């Protein structure tokens, strides 16, 4: 997981990238978490 942070304040920008080992896991995650916070 890579969390994007502001360079000066080091606070999260509210965005992250997740690397999945299996394509199936990525697809399931996208289906289950789409339009959620």
PDB file of C-alpha atoms in Angstrom:
ATOM      1  CA  UNK A   1       0.000   0.000   0.000  1.00  0.00           C
ATOM      2  CA  UNK A   2       1.296   3.435  -0.951  1.00  0.00           C
ATOM      3  CA  UNK A   3      -0.428   6.408   0.712  1.00  0.00           C
ATOM      4  CA  UNK A   4      -0.034   9.789  -0.976  1.00  0.00           C
ATOM      5  CA  UNK A   5       0.973  12.532   1.449  1.00  0.00           C
ATOM      6  CA  UNK A   6       1.461  16.277   1.199  1.00  0.00           C
ATOM      7  CA  UNK A   7       5.178  17.038   0.923  1.00  0.00           C
ATOM      8  CA  UNK A   8       5.157  19.865   3.452  1.00  0.00           C
ATOM      9  CA  UNK A   9       2.606  18.789   6.058  1.00  0.00           C
ATOM     10  CA  UNK A  10       3.116  15.014   5.577  1.00  0.00           C
ATOM     11  CA  UNK A  11      -0.665  14.605   5.975  1.00  0.00           C
ATOM     12  CA  UNK A  12      -2.504  12.059   3.843  1.00  0.00           C
ATOM     13  CA  UNK A  13      -4.149  13.382   0.691  1.00  0.00           C
ATOM     14  CA  UNK A  14      -6.862  10.739   1.084  1.00  0.00           C
ATOM     15  CA  UNK A  15      -5.565   8.617  -1.801  1.00  0.00           C
ATOM     16  CA  UNK A  16      -3.684   5.325  -1.769  1.00  0.00           C
ATOM     17  CA  UNK A  17      -2.479   2.699  -4.226  1.00  0.00           C
ATOM     18  CA  UNK A  18      -2.725  -1.015  -3.433  1.00  0.00           C
ATOM     19  CA  UNK A  19      -0.748  -3.721  -5.243  1.00  0.00           C
ATOM     20  CA  UNK A  20      -2.457  -7.117  -5.433  1.00  0.00           C
ATOM     21  CA  UNK A  21      -0.627 -10.352  -6.144  1.00  0.00           C
ATOM     22  CA  UNK A  22      -3.645 -11.929  -7.843  1.00  0.00           C
ATOM     23  CA  UNK A  23      -5.779 -10.233 -10.488  1.00  0.00           C
ATOM     24  CA  UNK A  24      -8.866 -11.929  -9.044  1.00  0.00           C
ATOM     25  CA  UNK A  25      -8.262 -10.241  -5.671  1.00  0.00           C
ATOM     26  CA  UNK A  26      -7.984  -6.818  -7.330  1.00  0.00           C
ATOM     27  CA  UNK A  27     -11.220  -7.343  -9.259  1.00  0.00           C
ATOM     28  CA  UNK A  28     -13.088  -8.483  -6.136  1.00  0.00           C
ATOM     29  CA  UNK A  29     -11.792  -5.516  -4.167  1.00  0.00           C
ATOM     30  CA  UNK A  30     -12.865  -3.051  -6.856  1.00  0.00           C
ATOM     31  CA  UNK A  31     -16.344  -4.597  -7.012  1.00  0.00           C
ATOM     32  CA  UNK A  32     -16.804  -4.570  -3.225  1.00  0.00           C
ATOM     33  CA  UNK A  33     -15.310  -1.157  -2.459  1.00  0.00           C
ATOM     34  CA  UNK A  34     -16.492   0.878  -5.452  1.00  0.00           C
ATOM     35  CA  UNK A  35     -18.366   4.029  -4.327  1.00  0.00           C
ATOM     36  CA  UNK A  36     -17.378   3.600  -0.656  1.00  0.00           C
ATOM     37  CA  UNK A  37     -15.168   5.605   1.668  1.00  0.00           C
TER      38      UNK A  37
END
